Every structure is written in structure tokens, then in C-alpha cells.
XYZ file of C-alpha atoms in Angstrom:
564
model
C -22.047 -5.383 -100.990
C -20.455 -8.728 -101.924
C -21.171 -11.564 -99.491
C -18.902 -14.583 -99.302
C -18.713 -17.693 -97.173
C -15.881 -19.781 -95.772
C -15.573 -23.352 -97.046
C -12.182 -25.019 -96.669
C -11.362 -27.509 -99.430
C -9.143 -29.470 -97.017
C -12.072 -30.189 -94.668
C -14.302 -31.696 -97.385
C -13.646 -34.652 -99.686
C -13.157 -33.606 -103.346
C -16.150 -35.646 -104.518
C -18.313 -33.444 -102.296
C -16.919 -30.050 -103.343
C -19.546 -29.463 -106.076
C -22.475 -30.043 -103.717
C -21.041 -27.836 -100.975
C -20.278 -25.009 -103.409
C -23.757 -25.254 -104.906
C -25.162 -24.874 -101.391
C -23.224 -21.632 -100.923
C -24.740 -20.296 -104.110
C -28.208 -21.460 -103.050
C -27.837 -19.540 -99.779
C -27.338 -16.352 -101.789
C -23.558 -15.936 -101.592
C -21.438 -14.284 -104.272
C -18.095 -15.880 -103.386
C -16.348 -18.660 -101.500
C -13.461 -17.994 -99.137
C -10.799 -20.578 -98.321
C -7.500 -20.768 -96.519
C -4.590 -22.767 -97.935
C -3.213 -25.360 -95.508
C 0.586 -25.302 -95.809
C 1.026 -28.466 -93.719
C -1.241 -30.395 -96.105
C 0.603 -29.144 -99.184
C 4.154 -29.698 -97.843
C 4.010 -32.627 -95.378
C 7.808 -33.013 -95.481
C 10.341 -30.347 -96.487
C 10.428 -29.908 -100.247
C 7.801 -32.582 -100.949
C 4.574 -31.035 -102.212
C 1.072 -32.456 -102.506
C -1.080 -30.510 -104.970
C -3.630 -33.117 -106.099
C -6.551 -34.978 -104.577
C -7.730 -33.331 -101.374
C -5.022 -30.681 -101.894
C -6.037 -29.729 -105.470
C -6.971 -26.151 -104.740
C -6.934 -25.309 -108.460
C -9.738 -27.769 -109.124
C -11.627 -26.447 -106.106
C -11.451 -22.910 -107.492
C -12.569 -24.109 -110.919
C -15.579 -25.826 -109.375
C -16.356 -22.607 -107.502
C -16.334 -20.745 -110.823
C -18.646 -23.383 -112.291
C -21.021 -22.721 -109.389
C -21.028 -18.983 -110.166
C -18.824 -18.044 -107.209
C -15.884 -15.683 -107.011
C -13.085 -16.694 -104.631
C -11.178 -15.099 -101.773
C -7.950 -16.977 -101.007
C -6.031 -16.793 -97.743
C -2.682 -18.528 -98.352
C -1.153 -17.862 -94.936
C 1.497 -19.032 -94.356
C -0.282 -19.062 -90.976
C -4.065 -19.586 -91.027
C -5.208 -20.405 -87.443
C -8.530 -22.038 -88.514
C -8.543 -24.419 -85.514
C -6.170 -26.425 -87.735
C -3.098 -28.224 -86.409
C -0.302 -25.701 -85.704
C -2.330 -23.028 -87.497
C -1.365 -24.643 -90.812
C 2.382 -24.357 -90.210
C 4.125 -27.686 -90.930
C 5.221 -29.583 -87.843
C 8.649 -30.203 -89.354
C 9.437 -26.518 -88.817
C 9.628 -27.413 -85.109
C 12.338 -30.062 -85.528
C 14.771 -27.187 -84.982
C 14.268 -26.063 -81.386
C 15.642 -22.623 -82.283
C 13.091 -22.094 -85.080
C 11.373 -18.695 -85.200
C 7.860 -18.568 -86.649
C 5.773 -15.762 -88.173
C 8.543 -13.181 -88.334
C 11.277 -11.974 -90.674
C 13.729 -14.641 -89.555
C 15.617 -15.635 -92.744
C 15.221 -19.352 -92.103
C 11.456 -19.111 -91.780
C 11.171 -16.835 -94.812
C 13.145 -19.329 -96.885
C 10.597 -22.040 -96.114
C 7.707 -19.674 -96.872
C 9.250 -18.712 -100.212
C 9.503 -22.365 -101.243
C 5.887 -22.969 -100.210
C 4.665 -19.906 -102.131
C 6.618 -21.034 -105.197
C 4.688 -24.321 -105.147
C 1.129 -23.231 -104.388
C 0.731 -19.737 -105.816
C 0.863 -20.587 -109.551
C -2.538 -22.316 -109.275
C -3.915 -19.177 -107.628
C -2.240 -16.655 -109.925
C -3.548 -18.232 -113.134
C -7.109 -18.107 -111.788
C -7.139 -14.419 -110.832
C -9.874 -12.126 -112.080
C -7.173 -10.193 -113.937
C -6.541 -13.317 -116.035
C -10.172 -14.242 -116.610
C -10.580 -16.336 -113.463
C -12.611 -15.990 -110.287
C -9.983 -15.153 -107.621
C -10.684 -11.566 -106.599
C -8.678 -11.054 -103.366
C -5.768 -12.583 -101.446
C -5.218 -12.067 -97.754
C -1.774 -11.318 -96.314
C -1.017 -13.660 -93.387
C -3.898 -13.977 -90.895
C -4.841 -11.995 -87.791
C -1.206 -11.055 -87.351
C -2.109 -8.313 -84.891
C -3.120 -11.033 -82.428
C 0.438 -12.356 -82.500
C 3.216 -9.954 -83.457
C 4.436 -6.563 -84.654
C 7.015 -7.458 -87.333
C 6.114 -5.001 -90.085
C 9.099 -6.156 -92.148
C 7.596 -9.664 -92.193
C 4.211 -8.457 -93.425
C 5.808 -6.272 -96.080
C 7.997 -9.194 -97.190
C 4.841 -11.291 -97.625
C 3.227 -8.587 -99.761
C 6.325 -8.417 -101.944
C 6.508 -12.225 -102.159
C 2.911 -12.417 -103.386
C 3.434 -9.703 -105.987
C 6.704 -11.251 -107.199
C 4.841 -14.509 -107.863
C 2.243 -12.899 -110.101
C -0.487 -11.930 -107.640
C -1.986 -8.695 -108.957
C -5.529 -8.735 -107.537
C -6.114 -6.624 -104.417
C -4.519 -7.732 -101.154
C -6.061 -7.373 -97.694
C -5.400 -8.057 -94.013
C -7.850 -9.144 -91.334
C -7.666 -8.712 -87.576
C -9.791 -8.395 -84.510
C -11.394 -5.007 -83.912
C -9.102 -3.733 -81.139
C -6.320 -1.185 -80.876
C -3.400 -3.602 -80.527
C -4.683 -5.910 -83.263
C -5.252 -3.148 -85.812
C -1.973 -1.407 -85.046
C 0.037 -4.639 -85.109
C -1.495 -6.495 -88.041
C -2.185 -3.880 -90.717
C 0.062 -2.677 -93.542
C 0.167 0.807 -95.112
C -1.503 0.747 -98.508
C -3.206 -2.620 -97.953
C -6.932 -2.487 -97.023
C -7.828 -3.919 -93.627
C -10.848 -5.953 -92.507
C -12.112 -6.833 -89.044
C -13.357 -10.104 -87.542
C -16.168 -10.374 -84.994
C -19.295 -12.234 -83.948
C -21.572 -9.392 -82.909
C -21.828 -5.599 -82.477
C -20.829 -4.769 -86.073
C -21.368 -1.028 -85.623
C -18.725 -0.897 -82.883
C -16.301 -3.049 -84.866
C -16.601 -0.919 -87.994
C -16.272 2.268 -85.936
C -12.999 0.943 -84.516
C -11.807 0.045 -88.006
C -12.690 3.546 -89.235
C -10.797 5.123 -86.364
C -7.570 3.363 -87.309
C -8.166 3.019 -91.065
C -10.374 5.948 -92.111
C -9.822 5.396 -95.832
C -10.758 1.691 -95.823
C -14.319 0.590 -96.613
C -16.135 -1.412 -93.918
C -15.390 -5.089 -94.365
C -15.792 -8.139 -92.141
C -13.523 -11.003 -93.160
C -14.897 -13.334 -90.473
C -18.445 -13.018 -89.177
C -18.461 -15.760 -86.540
C -21.988 -17.106 -86.907
C -21.170 -20.269 -84.927
C -18.232 -21.637 -82.969
C -16.004 -24.704 -82.586
C -15.752 -27.258 -79.772
C -13.035 -28.657 -77.516
C -12.907 -32.135 -76.032
C -14.376 -32.171 -72.538
C -16.278 -28.918 -72.946
C -19.809 -28.025 -74.034
C -21.082 -28.089 -77.613
C -21.507 -24.562 -78.976
C -24.625 -23.445 -80.800
C -26.000 -20.040 -81.745
C -29.679 -19.351 -82.443
C -30.358 -18.820 -86.131
C -32.461 -15.717 -85.479
C -29.673 -14.075 -83.477
C -27.010 -14.719 -86.128
C -29.356 -13.592 -88.927
C -30.148 -10.357 -87.096
C -26.440 -9.507 -86.854
C -25.967 -10.338 -90.526
C -28.776 -7.901 -91.349
C -27.060 -5.206 -89.287
C -23.752 -5.806 -91.087
C -25.392 -5.445 -94.478
C -27.303 -2.356 -93.344
C -23.970 -0.568 -92.819
C -23.093 -1.147 -96.482
C -20.220 -3.441 -95.529
C -19.023 -6.530 -97.320
C -18.977 -9.669 -95.206
C -17.600 -13.194 -95.208
C -19.523 -15.826 -93.226
C -17.219 -17.837 -91.000
C -18.129 -20.606 -91.446
C -20.619 -21.073 -94.257
C -19.801 -24.780 -94.170
C -17.341 -26.086 -91.589
C -16.622 -29.656 -92.632
C -14.454 -32.106 -90.701
C -11.010 -32.227 -89.087
C -10.220 -35.597 -90.620
C -7.354 -37.663 -89.268
C -5.102 -35.730 -86.897
C -5.668 -32.278 -88.411
C -7.602 -30.659 -85.532
C -5.752 -27.960 -83.621
C -5.928 -26.820 -80.003
C -6.039 -23.741 -77.813
C -4.400 -22.664 -74.568
C -6.409 -21.014 -71.804
C -9.999 -19.922 -72.002
C -12.810 -19.672 -69.501
C -13.898 -23.302 -70.002
C -10.467 -24.928 -69.988
C -9.212 -27.231 -67.269
C -5.504 -26.640 -66.799
C -5.098 -24.639 -69.983
C -4.749 -27.074 -72.893
C -7.891 -27.402 -75.053
C -7.701 -29.878 -77.964
C -10.297 -29.330 -80.686
C -12.753 -32.106 -81.595
C -12.862 -33.946 -84.920
C -16.059 -32.303 -86.173
C -15.809 -28.771 -87.556
C -19.566 -28.478 -88.020
C -19.200 -25.057 -86.317
C -23.000 -24.757 -86.040
C -22.686 -23.290 -89.533
C -25.650 -22.657 -91.852
C -24.627 -25.722 -93.915
C -24.017 -28.654 -91.587
C -21.158 -31.159 -91.604
C -22.948 -33.401 -94.087
C -23.770 -30.488 -96.411
C -27.450 -30.144 -95.464
C -29.190 -26.793 -94.915
C -30.023 -25.828 -91.350
C -32.405 -23.313 -89.843
C -29.523 -20.849 -89.977
C -29.171 -21.482 -93.732
C -32.784 -20.537 -94.339
C -32.589 -17.516 -92.015
C -29.482 -16.234 -93.804
C -31.006 -16.936 -97.207
C -33.996 -14.803 -96.282
C -31.768 -11.924 -95.157
C -29.570 -12.131 -98.244
C -32.581 -12.239 -100.574
C -33.557 -8.768 -99.364
C -30.179 -7.446 -100.506
C -30.053 -9.149 -103.912
C -31.603 -8.135 -107.224
C -31.598 -11.607 -108.787
C -32.954 -14.939 -107.598
C -30.716 -17.775 -106.457
C -31.190 -21.512 -107.087
C -33.045 -23.707 -104.656
C -30.891 -26.078 -102.593
C -30.776 -29.593 -103.983
C -31.990 -32.262 -101.535
C -29.446 -34.749 -100.249
C -29.950 -38.513 -100.612
C -30.831 -40.540 -97.495
C -28.151 -41.670 -95.042
C -27.081 -45.215 -94.239
C -29.640 -47.245 -92.277
C -28.963 -47.733 -88.573
C -27.042 -50.844 -87.625
C -24.082 -52.285 -85.734
C -20.695 -53.702 -86.672
C -18.654 -56.121 -84.542
C -14.891 -55.707 -84.657
C -13.603 -59.140 -83.687
C -10.115 -59.061 -85.213
C -7.564 -57.607 -82.797
C -3.931 -56.548 -82.896
C -1.903 -54.918 -80.134
C -0.258 -51.639 -81.111
C 2.961 -52.648 -79.352
C 3.104 -55.820 -81.493
C 3.224 -53.711 -84.663
C 6.795 -53.064 -85.881
C 7.561 -49.371 -85.340
C 8.278 -47.077 -88.255
C 11.597 -46.117 -86.672
C 13.668 -46.721 -83.519
C 16.034 -43.995 -82.385
C 18.405 -43.759 -79.436
C 19.322 -40.540 -77.622
C 20.509 -39.258 -74.271
C 17.262 -37.378 -73.642
C 13.795 -37.998 -75.119
C 13.452 -36.544 -78.591
C 10.281 -34.733 -79.606
C 7.916 -36.055 -82.254
C 9.183 -33.357 -84.601
C 12.819 -34.323 -84.043
C 11.807 -37.923 -84.765
C 10.140 -36.888 -88.038
C 6.674 -37.830 -86.781
C 3.816 -35.455 -87.514
C 1.281 -37.167 -85.247
C 0.709 -40.592 -83.750
C 2.281 -42.408 -80.809
C 5.849 -42.839 -79.583
C 7.013 -45.528 -77.137
C 9.875 -44.086 -75.083
C 12.016 -46.607 -73.177
C 14.580 -46.072 -70.421
C 15.399 -47.425 -66.952
C 15.403 -46.113 -63.398
C 18.441 -47.229 -61.358
C 17.811 -48.726 -57.929
C 17.107 -49.757 -55.373
C 15.428 -46.580 -54.196
C 12.348 -45.496 -52.297
C 9.222 -44.110 -53.898
C 9.741 -40.744 -55.567
C 7.551 -38.843 -58.022
C 8.238 -39.606 -61.669
C 7.773 -36.282 -63.514
C 6.940 -36.076 -67.219
C 8.014 -32.503 -67.819
C 6.303 -30.805 -70.743
C 4.166 -33.859 -71.530
C 2.424 -33.313 -74.861
C -0.107 -34.643 -74.694
C -1.140 -37.968 -73.055
C 0.915 -40.869 -71.747
C 0.529 -44.484 -70.643
C 3.304 -45.149 -68.107
C 4.523 -48.756 -67.705
C 6.985 -49.725 -64.941
C 8.450 -53.222 -65.270
C 5.752 -53.958 -67.831
C 2.785 -52.997 -65.632
C 0.554 -50.015 -66.400
C 1.199 -47.543 -63.597
C -0.691 -44.425 -64.721
C -2.327 -42.582 -67.604
C -1.227 -38.955 -67.455
C -2.420 -35.907 -69.383
C -1.019 -32.515 -70.218
C -2.432 -29.694 -68.095
C -3.487 -32.226 -65.466
C -1.321 -34.363 -63.169
C 1.897 -35.258 -64.997
C 3.693 -37.209 -62.275
C 3.237 -40.552 -60.526
C 5.093 -42.094 -57.536
C 7.496 -44.890 -58.513
C 9.709 -47.054 -56.289
C 12.528 -49.334 -57.490
C 12.972 -52.519 -55.478
C 15.882 -54.068 -57.414
C 18.930 -52.831 -59.274
C 16.743 -51.102 -61.865
C 13.212 -50.801 -63.161
C 12.281 -50.720 -66.826
C 10.348 -47.612 -67.806
C 8.127 -47.372 -70.885
C 6.101 -44.260 -71.690
C 3.684 -44.411 -74.624
C 2.903 -40.830 -75.636
C -0.042 -39.822 -77.849
C -0.146 -36.425 -79.523
C -3.288 -34.340 -79.780
C -3.744 -31.121 -81.765
C -1.006 -28.524 -81.866
C -1.939 -25.090 -80.576
C -3.190 -23.006 -83.506
C -3.628 -19.538 -81.981
C -1.790 -17.136 -79.697
C 1.613 -17.221 -78.003
C 1.453 -21.021 -77.619
C 2.042 -21.486 -81.366
C 4.936 -23.849 -82.070
C 3.583 -26.629 -79.862
C 6.019 -29.567 -79.866
C 4.908 -33.093 -79.010
C 6.331 -35.862 -76.859
C 8.288 -35.684 -73.588
C 9.320 -32.146 -74.432
C 10.982 -31.257 -71.120
C 12.462 -34.637 -70.263
C 11.658 -37.114 -67.481
C 12.742 -36.824 -63.849
C 12.631 -39.217 -60.907
C 12.267 -36.636 -58.161
C 14.853 -34.011 -59.179
C 17.064 -36.402 -61.144
C 16.781 -36.453 -64.938
C 16.685 -39.895 -66.518
C 18.965 -40.492 -69.495
C 19.526 -43.177 -72.086
C 16.338 -43.368 -74.163
C 15.049 -45.170 -77.208
C 12.014 -43.906 -79.099
C 9.854 -46.165 -81.290
C 7.456 -44.284 -83.577
C 3.959 -45.409 -84.546
C 2.460 -43.059 -87.173
C -1.250 -43.272 -87.893
C -1.391 -42.055 -91.489
C -1.112 -45.509 -93.130
C -2.493 -48.716 -91.626
C -2.387 -50.769 -94.827
C 0.543 -52.905 -93.650
C -0.705 -53.882 -90.200
C 0.274 -57.527 -89.530
C -3.200 -58.850 -88.727
C -3.224 -62.415 -87.436
C 0.516 -62.580 -86.847
C 0.897 -61.223 -83.321
C 0.106 -62.369 -79.786
C -2.987 -60.384 -78.803
C -2.800 -61.371 -75.131
C -0.338 -58.565 -74.415
C -0.822 -55.078 -73.063
C -1.522 -51.564 -74.167
C -3.640 -50.060 -76.963
C -5.320 -52.415 -79.414
C -6.451 -52.260 -83.035
C -9.894 -53.769 -83.712
C -11.158 -54.686 -87.184
C -14.540 -55.551 -88.661
C -16.575 -55.302 -91.861
C -19.213 -52.697 -92.614
C -21.464 -53.948 -95.414
C -23.504 -51.415 -97.382
C -25.827 -51.744 -100.353
C -24.670 -48.408 -101.796
C -22.368 -45.627 -100.590
C -24.212 -43.091 -98.454
C -23.312 -40.702 -95.676
C -23.541 -42.031 -92.144
C -22.514 -41.417 -88.550
C -20.395 -43.762 -86.445
C -20.926 -43.961 -82.677
C -18.661 -45.828 -80.277
C -20.541 -46.357 -76.996
C -18.423 -48.303 -74.522
C -15.175 -47.286 -76.225
C -12.866 -44.801 -74.467
C -10.402 -42.977 -76.700
C -8.807 -43.549 -80.050
C -9.001 -43.337 -83.839
C -11.261 -44.738 -86.580
C -10.412 -45.717 -90.176
C -12.781 -46.666 -92.990
C -11.095 -48.400 -95.932
C -7.782 -47.008 -94.724
C -8.951 -43.379 -94.406
C -8.721 -41.945 -90.895
C -11.992 -40.266 -89.951
C -10.417 -38.732 -86.853
C -10.274 -39.019 -83.095
C -13.032 -40.070 -80.694
C -13.095 -39.618 -76.916
C -15.747 -40.600 -74.428
C -15.492 -37.301 -72.567
C -17.406 -35.667 -75.433
C -19.083 -33.475 -76.390
C -18.799 -35.159 -79.803
C -20.315 -38.667 -79.764
C -20.495 -39.509 -83.466
C -18.008 -39.282 -86.330
C -19.206 -38.187 -89.758
C -18.704 -40.897 -92.404
C -18.753 -39.375 -95.935
C -20.161 -41.487 -98.756
C -17.075 -41.256 -101.038
C -15.118 -43.421 -98.585
C -17.489 -46.366 -99.057
C -17.993 -48.930 -101.798
C -20.909 -51.301 -102.375
C -20.491 -54.474 -100.318
C -17.744 -54.991 -97.735
C -15.852 -52.043 -96.219
C -13.000 -52.369 -93.719
C -13.607 -50.634 -90.385
C -10.625 -50.314 -88.013
C -10.539 -48.750 -84.552
C -7.433 -48.114 -82.471
C -8.635 -48.092 -78.843
C -6.064 -46.679 -76.452
C -7.633 -47.408 -73.073
C -9.937 -50.419 -73.457
C -13.454 -51.250 -74.632
C -16.227 -53.214 -72.948
C -17.741 -54.645 -76.161
C -16.096 -54.161 -79.599
C -19.233 -52.950 -81.376
C -19.595 -49.766 -83.451
C -23.017 -48.301 -84.159
C -24.170 -46.772 -87.432
C -26.555 -43.911 -86.670
C -28.764 -41.761 -88.851
C -28.241 -38.500 -86.947
C -25.133 -36.779 -85.580
C -24.547 -36.211 -81.876
C -22.125 -33.345 -81.482
């Protein structure tokens, strides 16, 4: 009964991979499971990143060094609460694009991606003396579609590129999922959080020749901005794990260690019992209430699982190594300021109607759309159709409203003279990663109307957030308007993990030495951002915050405990 655990290389810094993998082994696991994130490996068409944080070959080698086999889930779609389910945003630049099906255009992109990433997997298969024992075909396809030709094409594509270890599928334990997502001749697994006996009985009903296998045992859960923080009692999760093992099934813990949605990588959902208006962006932390927390420390759930797993093992496992202490508590003032709208944009494009982020070649960030409303005319509602996801609306230079997707996306505007200048600064949040909302474009997706009249004649200025090294500090007039960058110095004696809190700040992004930790938002539930030690150096470290809505006092706190 092999037991594995999910740990995504792309949610952990490479310097920390050995410690996290050692913790999996110390919990009693036999293998690590990881997705591959296509959008990390191919950020622009035909340009591949296979080193650094994307060096999955090195990750697998370190897993082997830790005594762990590996289960690899290359997608192309992975869900994972990851932006666009791992599909690159540039696929959406074509508004006619078809995803996750046998459309020739989509398959051509997938083939190129497989050509780039699969050699590192193929050479590390068990059949070639490595530790990769299984590859998954797509991911929970039965929750999305019924294109059997697509799934069979993926199987053939994997085999043609040298994959000869067993393949598998995984889906929810329901009739439509198991009839839509499985493939004849390829073993199926089910995903669930409780009631394993029922799930395996359903699997047996549809796949009587397949052994019981759980690819995702959801022992925790993820969080959305503006909703509650999810936790699951360790005893409850451990009891279900015991029941899974008692059936003789193999199981993969999802997650064993969650990690962090650094930068703009967090995804989003649509709908759900807790949602307000439908759109639910995922928070920066992917702690997941997993047995190994975001920093890599064991939790009560770790020890409960370790005790269960010990009863099903014949050999002892190593003790978990203690982590060093965290940074001491303190504060940092960020007195240098720079207005976002004083930073030269990466590009300026004109068009008749607003172009989406994807059409502008922008993965995530902010776009300033400019147009004009002819006048004079009385007050009419200004509609931002298909707003994705949040907008500051300026009329004749004055902030008129801050609008959000799935909330109110219109504001009354009157024009007293011959025209009024209109500026709309749009921020993107996570792209939907699951369900029929996949393919979530960003920007003013449906255009802008004043009452029923569409406004035309737009320019779009892009402000990406992936590189802030060239910001013109000290060169701009900071008495202007709109979002503002703030900069200060964090001084440390030696690099250690820490947690950044931003009380009094509203919404924005944080960078440490040029690396984007992720988003913050005062609506919670997440109140601290995890700061990994590899980002720091002894002495002075640059800390930059982009605040979108305004801050009362530009001070960031260093805390010794997370608040999720």
C-alpha cells in the first residue's frame, strides 16, 4: 500500500526542496507527487524555462536522494488552485481558442510543451533506473469534458515521448466524472476528503478491474479572499487516512506540504456556498492546513499521520529535523514613494475597443485604459462589462469609483462640457482554475458603455509586476494620484524565515529583493505573508510594497507567527 504526498516544486523555493522532501520521508511517505505547471515552464509561446524554480529534474533527483519515489502529473491542465489551472494565459490571446479538447490548435501547443518538459521526466523513470513510477493523464477531466479523443491523444503523446511507466487518471467519485474522465486500459483513481468506502465502491462499480486508489485525499483545504480560513482537525483527517489504508488502497495526501502562491500565481473559483457574487480569488498562502505547514514545520496533523502510517510500515522512518528560529519581531518604515502612473508603461497600444490583458501580451499586473465620453450629457451609468477583476475609475482626473467583478460594475457619470476624459486602471486577480469558467480573460473584457452606448477609441498602457528592478525612484512627482510604490530597508543579521504583516495597508503586492511574495488584502482571511529565508541576505534587504488604495502609515511589521 504505497503512500505518497503532494508537494509542488513551483510553490517552494529550490533551496528549500531538500528540507521539504525530508519532511515527507519523516512523516512515513514512500513517494512525492507533483504537478507540472505549464504556465511556469512556457511563459511566452516557444520560450521555455526549465531551470531555477522550474528545474523539475533537480527536484526529482532530490526526491530520490530523500528515498522517495515520484508520481508526476504533467497536465497540460492541473487545476491546483493555480492561475488558469496551469494553462498559459497567452492561449487566451485568441478569443476563439478552445481548451482541453482535441482542437488541433490546442494540441499543437500541448505537443510543443510536452517536447520541452517530458525528457527530464522520461530519463528519470523507474524503467531507466530512476524514481518516477507513474504519470497521470490530464487531471480530473470528468469534471470538465467528454472528449475521449483528447484523452487518447494525450496517452499517445506521452508514450511517443518515451513515457513507459504506468499511466493513470484521477477524478471525483461520481457517475459523470468517472464516465467522462476515464480511458479504457488506463487505471483510474478517485479524489475525496472523506467516506473512502463509498468512494472506492463507486470506483469499483465503474472500474471493477482497477485496484482502489485515491490520488487526492483532501486532508485540508484552500482559502479565498474575503472568506473564512479553512482548518480540519488532525484527529478527523487521521481517522479517514486509517480507513483508507484499512481498505488496502494506495493513497496520495493532498496536500502533504502546500507551500505558497508566490507572485500572481494564485488561481480563483466561480460560485460556491461562501462566494459573494460568484468570483472567488484564492489567497497567496497555500498552507492548505497540510501536515507540513507553509514554512516546512510539522503540525499536529503531521504527527497524527505519522502515527497512523507507522502502523502500516515494517521499517522505521527518520525523525524530522528541527527548523532554525525565525526572524525576530520588528518594524520597517517605507519612506521612499513612487506613483505607479509616473512609471513608464511597458507598452502603449491603441484600439477601437479595449483589448484584454492577454491580447496585450500581459500575464498579470495593471492596465490603464484611456478614452473619452462625448458631451455635454446628463448623468448615465458607466458600465464596465465583463470587468476582470478590479478597477479604479477616474473621470477628468478625479477618482470616481473603485469597482469589482461580481459586485457593482457601474457608476453614474455626467459630462458637463464637450467631453470628459475617462481613465480606468484595471488590476487582474487569479484566473479561474476549475470548472466551466476556465479560460478567464482579464481586463475590460466586454467593453465599456455609457448607458447603452459603447465607448470607442482606447489606449491601453500596461504595467507588469514581474520585474521592478528599473523603477525610476526619486525621479517622479509623488504628489499625484493613484496607486503608489513604497520602499524601505529590512536589515537582518542572518537570513531566516519570517512573516510580513501590513496593518493599515489596504490592497497590493510585496517584493523582497525584487522577488514578489504575492498579494495582500485587508479583507483577509490571510494577514501575513510568508517570507522564505533564501530571499534574504545578511545586512540590508530591499522591501517594496505597491499599495493600490492608500495606507495610513507606511510601516510593515515582521512577525514570528503566521496569521492565515
